[in-house]
Coordinates of C-alpha atoms and ligand atoms in Angstrom, one line a residue:
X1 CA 15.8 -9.8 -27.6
X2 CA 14.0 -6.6 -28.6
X3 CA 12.1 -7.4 -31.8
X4 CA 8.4 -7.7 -30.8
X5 CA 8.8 -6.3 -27.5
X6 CA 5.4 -5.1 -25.9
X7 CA 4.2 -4.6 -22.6
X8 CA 0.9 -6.3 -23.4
X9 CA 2.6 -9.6 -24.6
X10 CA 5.3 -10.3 -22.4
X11 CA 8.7 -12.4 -23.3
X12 CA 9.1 -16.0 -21.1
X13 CA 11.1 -15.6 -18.5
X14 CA 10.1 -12.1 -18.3
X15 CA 8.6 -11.9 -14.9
X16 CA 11.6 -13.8 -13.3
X17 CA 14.3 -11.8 -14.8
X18 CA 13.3 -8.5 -16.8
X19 CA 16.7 -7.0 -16.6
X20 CA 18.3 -8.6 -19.6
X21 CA 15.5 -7.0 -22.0
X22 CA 16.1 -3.9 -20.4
X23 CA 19.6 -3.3 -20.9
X24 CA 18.9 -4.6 -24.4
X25 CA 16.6 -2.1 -24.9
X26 CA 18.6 0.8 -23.4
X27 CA 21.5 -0.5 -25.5
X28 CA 19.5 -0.6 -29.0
X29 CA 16.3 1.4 -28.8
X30 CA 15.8 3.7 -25.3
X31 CA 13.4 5.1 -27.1
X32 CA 11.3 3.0 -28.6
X33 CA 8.1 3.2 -30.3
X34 CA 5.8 0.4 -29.1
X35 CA 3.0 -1.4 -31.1
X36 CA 0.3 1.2 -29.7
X37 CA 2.3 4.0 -30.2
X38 CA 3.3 4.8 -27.0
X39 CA 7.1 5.3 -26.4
X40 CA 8.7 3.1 -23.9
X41 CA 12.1 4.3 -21.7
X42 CA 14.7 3.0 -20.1
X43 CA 17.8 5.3 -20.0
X44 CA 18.6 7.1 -16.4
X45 CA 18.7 10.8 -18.0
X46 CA 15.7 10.6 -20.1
X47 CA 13.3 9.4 -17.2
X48 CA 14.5 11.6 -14.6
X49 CA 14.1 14.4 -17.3
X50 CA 10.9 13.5 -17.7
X51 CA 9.5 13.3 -13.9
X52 CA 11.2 17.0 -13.4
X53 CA 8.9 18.1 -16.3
X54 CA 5.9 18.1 -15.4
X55 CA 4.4 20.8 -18.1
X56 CA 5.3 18.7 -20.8
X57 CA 4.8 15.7 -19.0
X58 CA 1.6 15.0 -17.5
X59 CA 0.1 12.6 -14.7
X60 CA -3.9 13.2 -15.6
X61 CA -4.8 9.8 -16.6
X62 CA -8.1 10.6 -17.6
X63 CA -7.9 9.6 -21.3
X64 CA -6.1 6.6 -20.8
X65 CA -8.0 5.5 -18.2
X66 CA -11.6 5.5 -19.6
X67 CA -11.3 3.1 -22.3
X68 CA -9.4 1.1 -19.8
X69 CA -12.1 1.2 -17.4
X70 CA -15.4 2.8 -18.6
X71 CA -16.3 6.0 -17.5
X72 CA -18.8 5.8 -15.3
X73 CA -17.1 2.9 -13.4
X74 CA -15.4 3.2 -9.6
X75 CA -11.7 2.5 -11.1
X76 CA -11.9 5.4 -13.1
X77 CA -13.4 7.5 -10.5
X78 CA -11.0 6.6 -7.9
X79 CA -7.1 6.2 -9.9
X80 CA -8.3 9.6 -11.9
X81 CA -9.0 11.5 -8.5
X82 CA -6.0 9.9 -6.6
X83 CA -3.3 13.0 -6.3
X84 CA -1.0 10.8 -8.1
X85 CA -2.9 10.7 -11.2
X86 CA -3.3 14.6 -11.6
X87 CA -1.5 17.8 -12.5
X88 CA -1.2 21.0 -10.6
X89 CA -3.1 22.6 -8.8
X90 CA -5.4 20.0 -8.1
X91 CA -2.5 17.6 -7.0
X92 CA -0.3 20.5 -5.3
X93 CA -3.3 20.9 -2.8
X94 CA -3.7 17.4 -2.2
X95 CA 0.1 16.9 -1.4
X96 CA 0.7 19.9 0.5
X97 CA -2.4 18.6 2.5
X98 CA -0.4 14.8 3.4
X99 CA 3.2 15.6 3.4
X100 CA 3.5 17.0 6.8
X101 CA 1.8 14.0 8.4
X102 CA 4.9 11.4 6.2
X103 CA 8.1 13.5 7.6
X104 CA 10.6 12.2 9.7
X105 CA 9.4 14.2 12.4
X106 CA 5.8 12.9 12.5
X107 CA 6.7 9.3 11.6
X108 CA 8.7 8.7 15.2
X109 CA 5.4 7.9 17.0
X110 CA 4.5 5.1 15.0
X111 CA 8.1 3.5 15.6
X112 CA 7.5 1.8 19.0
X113 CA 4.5 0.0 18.2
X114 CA 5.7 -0.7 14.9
X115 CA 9.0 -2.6 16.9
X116 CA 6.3 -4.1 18.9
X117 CA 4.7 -5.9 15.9
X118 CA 7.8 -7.2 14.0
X119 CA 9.1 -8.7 17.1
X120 CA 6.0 -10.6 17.7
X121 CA 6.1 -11.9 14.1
X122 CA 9.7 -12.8 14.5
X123 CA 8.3 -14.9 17.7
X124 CA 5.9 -16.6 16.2
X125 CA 8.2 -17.4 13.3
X126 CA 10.6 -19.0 16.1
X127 CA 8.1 -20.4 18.2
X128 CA 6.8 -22.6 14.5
X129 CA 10.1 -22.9 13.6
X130 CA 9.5 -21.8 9.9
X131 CA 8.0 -18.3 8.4
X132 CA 6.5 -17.7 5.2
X133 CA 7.9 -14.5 4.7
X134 CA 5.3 -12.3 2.5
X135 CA 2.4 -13.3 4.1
X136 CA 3.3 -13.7 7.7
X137 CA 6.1 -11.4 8.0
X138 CA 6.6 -8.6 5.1
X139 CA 2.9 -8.0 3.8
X140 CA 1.5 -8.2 7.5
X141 CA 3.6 -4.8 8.4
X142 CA 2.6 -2.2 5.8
X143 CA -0.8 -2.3 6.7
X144 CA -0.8 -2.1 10.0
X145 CA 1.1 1.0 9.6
X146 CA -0.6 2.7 7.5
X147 CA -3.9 1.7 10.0
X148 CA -1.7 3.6 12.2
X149 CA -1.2 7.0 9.9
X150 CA -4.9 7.2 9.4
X151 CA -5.9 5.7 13.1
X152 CA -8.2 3.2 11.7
X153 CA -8.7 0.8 14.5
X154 CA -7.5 -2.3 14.8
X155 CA -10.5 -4.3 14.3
X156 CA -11.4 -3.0 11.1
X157 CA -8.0 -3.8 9.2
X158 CA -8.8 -7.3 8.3
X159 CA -9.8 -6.6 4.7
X160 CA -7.6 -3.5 3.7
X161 CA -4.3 -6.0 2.0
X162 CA -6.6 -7.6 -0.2
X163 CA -8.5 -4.7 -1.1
X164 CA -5.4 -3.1 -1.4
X165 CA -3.8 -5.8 -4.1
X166 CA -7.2 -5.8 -6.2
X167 CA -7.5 -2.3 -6.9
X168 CA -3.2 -2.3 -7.5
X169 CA -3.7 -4.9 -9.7
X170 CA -6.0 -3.4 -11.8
X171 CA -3.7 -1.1 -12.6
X172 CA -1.5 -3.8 -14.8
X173 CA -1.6 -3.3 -18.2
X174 CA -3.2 -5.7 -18.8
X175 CA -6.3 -6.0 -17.3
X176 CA -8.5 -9.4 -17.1
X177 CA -12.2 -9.2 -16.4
X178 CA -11.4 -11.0 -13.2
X179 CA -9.0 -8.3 -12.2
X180 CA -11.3 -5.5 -13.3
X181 CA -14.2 -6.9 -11.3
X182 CA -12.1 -7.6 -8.0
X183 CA -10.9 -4.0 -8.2
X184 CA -14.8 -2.6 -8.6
X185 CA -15.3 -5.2 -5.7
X186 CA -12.8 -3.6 -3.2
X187 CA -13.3 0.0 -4.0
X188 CA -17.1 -0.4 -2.9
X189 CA -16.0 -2.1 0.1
X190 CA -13.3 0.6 0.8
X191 CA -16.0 3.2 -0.1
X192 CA -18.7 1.9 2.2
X193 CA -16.2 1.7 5.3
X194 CA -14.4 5.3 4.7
X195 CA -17.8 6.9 4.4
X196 CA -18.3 6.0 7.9
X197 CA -14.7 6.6 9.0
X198 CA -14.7 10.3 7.7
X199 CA -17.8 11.1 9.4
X200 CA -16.6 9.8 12.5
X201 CA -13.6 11.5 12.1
X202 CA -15.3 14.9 11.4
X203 CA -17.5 14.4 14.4
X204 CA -14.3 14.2 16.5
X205 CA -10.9 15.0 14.5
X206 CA -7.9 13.5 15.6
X207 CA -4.2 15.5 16.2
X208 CA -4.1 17.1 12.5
X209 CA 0.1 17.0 13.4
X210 CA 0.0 13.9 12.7
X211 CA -2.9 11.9 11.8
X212 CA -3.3 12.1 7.9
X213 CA -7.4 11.8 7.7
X214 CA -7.8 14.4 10.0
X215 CA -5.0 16.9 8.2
X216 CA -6.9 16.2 5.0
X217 CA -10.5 17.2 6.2
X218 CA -8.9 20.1 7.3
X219 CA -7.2 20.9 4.2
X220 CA -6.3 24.7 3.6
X221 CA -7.3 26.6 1.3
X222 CA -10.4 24.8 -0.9
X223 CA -11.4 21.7 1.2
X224 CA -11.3 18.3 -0.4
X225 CA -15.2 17.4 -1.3
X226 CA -15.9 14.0 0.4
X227 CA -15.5 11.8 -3.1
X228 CA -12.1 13.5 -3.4
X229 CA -11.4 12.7 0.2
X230 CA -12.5 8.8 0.3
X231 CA -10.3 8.2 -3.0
X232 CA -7.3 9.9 -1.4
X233 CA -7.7 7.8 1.6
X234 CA -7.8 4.7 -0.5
X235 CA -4.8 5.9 -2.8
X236 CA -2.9 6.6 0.1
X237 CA -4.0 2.5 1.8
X238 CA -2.8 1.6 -0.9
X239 CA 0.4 3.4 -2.1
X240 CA 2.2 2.1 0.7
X241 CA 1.0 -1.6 1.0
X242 CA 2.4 -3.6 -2.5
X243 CA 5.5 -1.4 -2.7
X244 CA 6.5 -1.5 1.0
X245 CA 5.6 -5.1 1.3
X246 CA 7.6 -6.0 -2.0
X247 CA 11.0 -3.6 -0.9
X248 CA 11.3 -5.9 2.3
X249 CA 10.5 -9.1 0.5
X250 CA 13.0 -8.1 -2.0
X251 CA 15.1 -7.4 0.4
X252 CA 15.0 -11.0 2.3
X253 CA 15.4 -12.6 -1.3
X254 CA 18.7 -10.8 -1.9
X255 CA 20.2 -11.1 1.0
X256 CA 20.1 -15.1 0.7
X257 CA 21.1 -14.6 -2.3
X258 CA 24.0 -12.7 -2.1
X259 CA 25.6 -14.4 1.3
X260 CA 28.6 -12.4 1.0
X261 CA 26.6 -9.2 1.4
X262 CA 24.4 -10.6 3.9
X263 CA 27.6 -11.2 6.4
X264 CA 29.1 -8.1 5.5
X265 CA 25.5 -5.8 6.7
X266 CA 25.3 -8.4 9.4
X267 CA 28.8 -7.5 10.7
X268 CA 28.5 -3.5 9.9
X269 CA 24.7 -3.0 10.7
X270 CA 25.7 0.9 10.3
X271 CA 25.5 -0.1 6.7
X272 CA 21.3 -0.8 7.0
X273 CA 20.4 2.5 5.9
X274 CA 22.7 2.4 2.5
X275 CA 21.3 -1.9 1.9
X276 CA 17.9 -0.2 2.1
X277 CA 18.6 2.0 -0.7
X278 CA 20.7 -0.3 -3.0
X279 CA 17.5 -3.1 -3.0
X280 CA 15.3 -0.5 -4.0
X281 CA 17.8 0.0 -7.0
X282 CA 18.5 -3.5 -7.5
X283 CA 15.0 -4.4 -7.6
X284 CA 12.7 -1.3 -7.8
X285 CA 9.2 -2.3 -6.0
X286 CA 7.9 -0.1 -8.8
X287 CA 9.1 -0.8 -12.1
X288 CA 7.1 1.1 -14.2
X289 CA 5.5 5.1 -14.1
X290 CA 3.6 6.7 -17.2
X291 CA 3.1 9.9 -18.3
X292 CA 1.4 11.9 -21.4
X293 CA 3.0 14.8 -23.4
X294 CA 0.9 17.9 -23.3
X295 CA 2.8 19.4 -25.9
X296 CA 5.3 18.3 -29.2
X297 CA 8.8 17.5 -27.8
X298 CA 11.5 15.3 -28.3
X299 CA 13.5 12.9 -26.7
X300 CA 16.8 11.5 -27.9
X301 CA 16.4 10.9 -31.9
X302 CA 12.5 10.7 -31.2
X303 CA 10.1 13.6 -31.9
X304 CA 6.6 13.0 -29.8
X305 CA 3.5 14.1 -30.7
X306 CA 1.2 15.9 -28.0
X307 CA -1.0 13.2 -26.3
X308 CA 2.0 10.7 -26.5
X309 CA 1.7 8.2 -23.8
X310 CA 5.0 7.1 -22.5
X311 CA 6.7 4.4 -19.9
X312 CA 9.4 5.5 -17.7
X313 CA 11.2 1.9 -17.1
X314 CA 12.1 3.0 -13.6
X315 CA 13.9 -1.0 -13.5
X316 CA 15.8 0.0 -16.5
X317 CA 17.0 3.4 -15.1
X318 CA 18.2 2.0 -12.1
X319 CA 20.9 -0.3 -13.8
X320 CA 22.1 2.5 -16.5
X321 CA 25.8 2.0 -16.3
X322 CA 25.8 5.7 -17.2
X323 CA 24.4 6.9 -14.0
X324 CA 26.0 3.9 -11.8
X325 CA 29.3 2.3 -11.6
X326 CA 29.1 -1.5 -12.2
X327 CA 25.3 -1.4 -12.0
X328 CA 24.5 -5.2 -11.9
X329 CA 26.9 -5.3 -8.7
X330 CA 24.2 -6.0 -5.7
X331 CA 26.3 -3.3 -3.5
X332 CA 24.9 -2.8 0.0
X333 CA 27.0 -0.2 0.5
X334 CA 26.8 2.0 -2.6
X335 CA 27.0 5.6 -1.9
X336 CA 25.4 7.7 -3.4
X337 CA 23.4 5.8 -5.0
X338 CA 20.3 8.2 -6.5
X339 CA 18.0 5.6 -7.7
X340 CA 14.8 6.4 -9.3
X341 CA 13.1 3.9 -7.2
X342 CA 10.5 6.7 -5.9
X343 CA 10.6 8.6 -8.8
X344 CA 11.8 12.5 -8.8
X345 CA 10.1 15.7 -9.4
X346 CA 7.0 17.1 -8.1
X347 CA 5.7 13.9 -7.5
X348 CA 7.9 12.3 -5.5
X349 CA 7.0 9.4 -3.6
X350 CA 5.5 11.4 -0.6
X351 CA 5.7 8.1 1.9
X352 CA 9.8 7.7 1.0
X353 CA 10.6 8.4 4.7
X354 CA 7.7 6.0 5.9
X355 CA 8.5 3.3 3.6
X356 CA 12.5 3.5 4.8
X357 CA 11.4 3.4 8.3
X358 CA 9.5 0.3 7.8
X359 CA 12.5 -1.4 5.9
X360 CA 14.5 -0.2 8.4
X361 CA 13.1 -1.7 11.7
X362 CA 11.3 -5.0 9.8
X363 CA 15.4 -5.8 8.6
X364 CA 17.4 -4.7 10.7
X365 CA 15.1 -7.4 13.3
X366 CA 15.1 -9.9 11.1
X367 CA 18.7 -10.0 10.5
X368 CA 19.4 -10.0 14.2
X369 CA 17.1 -12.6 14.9
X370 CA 17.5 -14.7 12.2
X371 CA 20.9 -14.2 10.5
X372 CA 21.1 -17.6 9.4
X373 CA 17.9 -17.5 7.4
X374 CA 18.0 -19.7 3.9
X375 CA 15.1 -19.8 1.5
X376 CA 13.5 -23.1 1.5
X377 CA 12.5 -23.7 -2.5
X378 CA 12.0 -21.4 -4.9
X379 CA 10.4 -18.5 -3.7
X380 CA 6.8 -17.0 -6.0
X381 CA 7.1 -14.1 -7.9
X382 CA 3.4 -12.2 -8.6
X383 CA 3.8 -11.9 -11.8
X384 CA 3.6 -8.1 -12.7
X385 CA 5.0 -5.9 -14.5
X386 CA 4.7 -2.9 -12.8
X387 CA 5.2 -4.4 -9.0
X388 CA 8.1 -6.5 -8.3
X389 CA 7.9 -9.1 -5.8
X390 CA 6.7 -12.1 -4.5
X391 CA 3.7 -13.7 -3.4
X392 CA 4.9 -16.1 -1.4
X393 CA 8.7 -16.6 0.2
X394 CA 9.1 -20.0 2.5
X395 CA 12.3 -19.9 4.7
X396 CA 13.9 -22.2 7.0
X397 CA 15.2 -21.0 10.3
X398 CA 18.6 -23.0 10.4
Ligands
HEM401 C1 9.2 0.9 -1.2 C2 8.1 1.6 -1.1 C3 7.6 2.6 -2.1 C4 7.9 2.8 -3.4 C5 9.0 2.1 -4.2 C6 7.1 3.9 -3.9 C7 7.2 4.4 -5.1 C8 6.5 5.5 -5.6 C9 6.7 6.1 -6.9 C10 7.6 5.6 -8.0 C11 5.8 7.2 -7.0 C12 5.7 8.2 -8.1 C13 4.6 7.8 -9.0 C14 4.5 8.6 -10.3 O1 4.3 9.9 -10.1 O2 4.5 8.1 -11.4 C15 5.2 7.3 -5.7 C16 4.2 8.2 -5.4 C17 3.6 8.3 -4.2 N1 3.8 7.4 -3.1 FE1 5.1 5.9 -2.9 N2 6.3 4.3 -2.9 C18 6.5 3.5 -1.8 C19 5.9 3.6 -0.5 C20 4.9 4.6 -0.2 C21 4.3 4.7 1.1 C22 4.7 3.8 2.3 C23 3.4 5.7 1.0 C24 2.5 6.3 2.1 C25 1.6 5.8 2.7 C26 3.5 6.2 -0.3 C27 2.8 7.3 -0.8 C28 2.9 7.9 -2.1 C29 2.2 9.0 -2.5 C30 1.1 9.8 -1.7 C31 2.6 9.3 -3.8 C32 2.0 10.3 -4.8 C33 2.9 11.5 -4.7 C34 2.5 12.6 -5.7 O3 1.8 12.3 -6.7 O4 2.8 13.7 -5.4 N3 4.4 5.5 -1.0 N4 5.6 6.3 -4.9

């Protein structure tokens, strides 16, 4: 099941199901060498090692990205200035500068109007009597949301999802012309509207407590310049749409498919906040991170060279019988349950809280409104390898 395996060529029936080539990897080569070089891996230990290392272990994607790319083009510009894509101190600044607006604390004030829209998606579901539950229901919360962190107003939102999966998509690794054109396409969209949001927004900043634009204009220390400040904004549009949108899509999908698990969360809601957590394992919304050595080191049996590009199989971790008991079990009330599912080390997903909220009040509604939910056919997967989800999820109301 291993022989020939590489990213760029995938297996059949990989997109459905990716788990069984996983575990045979992890089992017979969880460190393996792939066709380009690059090492691919997929045990627990390894992977978290490697996200707590970031000296040896870098994020700057500039090298791999300007082949990918070209160097002059607005992919390159904006995933190599994102704070994702960078090392200290360049990325400590950025992150220090957006954390304090994704806390606990400063997330309560988008809860109530947050409520407000998932009920009136769950009425309109009722009132057609059928919901289609990516578009209309799990990829229509994330970006209002995030509208909300950065007060964009609501007319403007219209075009942010499908900028949003264009310049994601890009990111694939693989990358068609058509992809690499839509994502140049939506960055100078995104680019032409943030230009004139910032300079609204330094015109009249908003509460720098809480709204994220405003708390990175005002960033201490050396500002952000304004190209550094647009491609945050996008990275941060975008960080939370896919993922978000795929972790409560997932979620519906497992929950029909496990019944017995659905009853049991149904009966002991209490047990929302642990579900949450266990479909992230289950089915990471992010399957895959990447990082380059800076220096020789060596992992396992496997000496790497510096510049050695390398895939942290975040899907693979996350079923490691070494670091969970019975890991293919769908348990909605593991605990503890530290799942790689946001990654670990310095950069840790910063919108973890956000994206648990969301989950939180978009399931724990749905399930009370519509605990007898069944999916009606086969439900679309969007065929990625680094985001797993669907595209589209039909469901009858019963
Ligand atoms: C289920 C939803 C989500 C998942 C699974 C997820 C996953 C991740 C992962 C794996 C990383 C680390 C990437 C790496 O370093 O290789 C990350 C970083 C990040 N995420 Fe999330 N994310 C989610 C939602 C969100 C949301 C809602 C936001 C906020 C709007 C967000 C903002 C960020 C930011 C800013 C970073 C960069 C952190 C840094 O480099 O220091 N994410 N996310």
């Amino acid at each position: 099941m291993t022989d020939g395996f590489d990213l760029r060529h995938l297996p059949p029936g990989f997109y459905d199901d990716p788990f069984p080539v996983y575990r045979a990897l992890r089992e017979q080569t969880p460190v393996r060498r792939m066709p380009d070089d690059s090492v691919f891996l997929t045990r627990y230990a390894d992977i978290s090692a490697v996200y707590h290392d970031a000296e040896t272990f870098s994020s700057d994607k500039k090298r791999e990205f300007a082949p990918k790319y070209g160097a002059d083009s607005r992919l390159f510009r904006h995933h190599t200035t994102s704070l994702v894509f960078n090392d200290a101190p360049y990325h400590t600044r950025v992150r220090r500068s957006i954390l304090g607006a994704l806390i606990p604390k400063a997330l309560h004030r988008l809860e109530p109007k947050l409520e407000t829209l998932v009920a009136r998606l769950l009425d309109h579901a009722e009132a057609n009597g059928r919901l289609e539950a990516i578009g209309e229901f799990a990829g229509a919360i994330p970006v209002e949301v995030i509208g909300d962190l950065l007060d964009i107003p609501d007319e403007d939102r219209a075009p942010l999802r499908d900028w949003s999966l264009a310049i994601l998509g890009a990111l694939e690794p693989v990358l068609s012309a058509e992809a690499k054109a839509q994502g140049e396409a939506a960055l100078a969209g995104f680019h032409a509207y943030l230009s004139k949001l910032i300079a609204e927004r330094r015109a009249a900043p908003g509460d720098a407590e809480t709204d994220v634009l405003t708390r990175l204009i005002q960033s201490e220390g050396e500002p952000l310049n304004e190209m550094e400040l647009a491609e945050n904004c996008v990275f941060l549009l975008n960080a939370g749409h896919e993922t978000t949108t795929n972790l409560i899509g997932n979620a519906i999908e497992l929950l029909a498919r496990f019944p017995g698990e659905r009853a049991r969360l149904i009966a002991q809601p209490d047990l929302l906040r642990y579900a949450i957590e266990e479909v992230l394992r289950y089915e990471s919304s992010n399957q895959l991170g990447n990082r380059v050595t800076t220096r020789e080191t060596k992992i396992g049996d496997e000496t790497l060279a510096a510049g050695t590009f390398v895939t942290l199989c975040i899907g693979a971790a996350n079923r490691d019988p070494k670091a969970f008991d019975d890991p293919e079990q769908f348990d909605i009330s593991r605990h503890p349950n530290r799942h790689l599912a946001f990654a670990a080390g310095p950069h840790k997903c910063a919108g973890m809280y956000l994206a648990r909220m969301e989950a939180r009040i978009a399931l724990g509604a749905f399930l009370k409104r519509l605990p007898d939910y069944a999916l009606d056919g086969k439900p679309v997967r969007s065929r990625r390898a680094r985001f797993r989800g669907f595209t589209e999820m039909k469901i009858r109301l019963r």
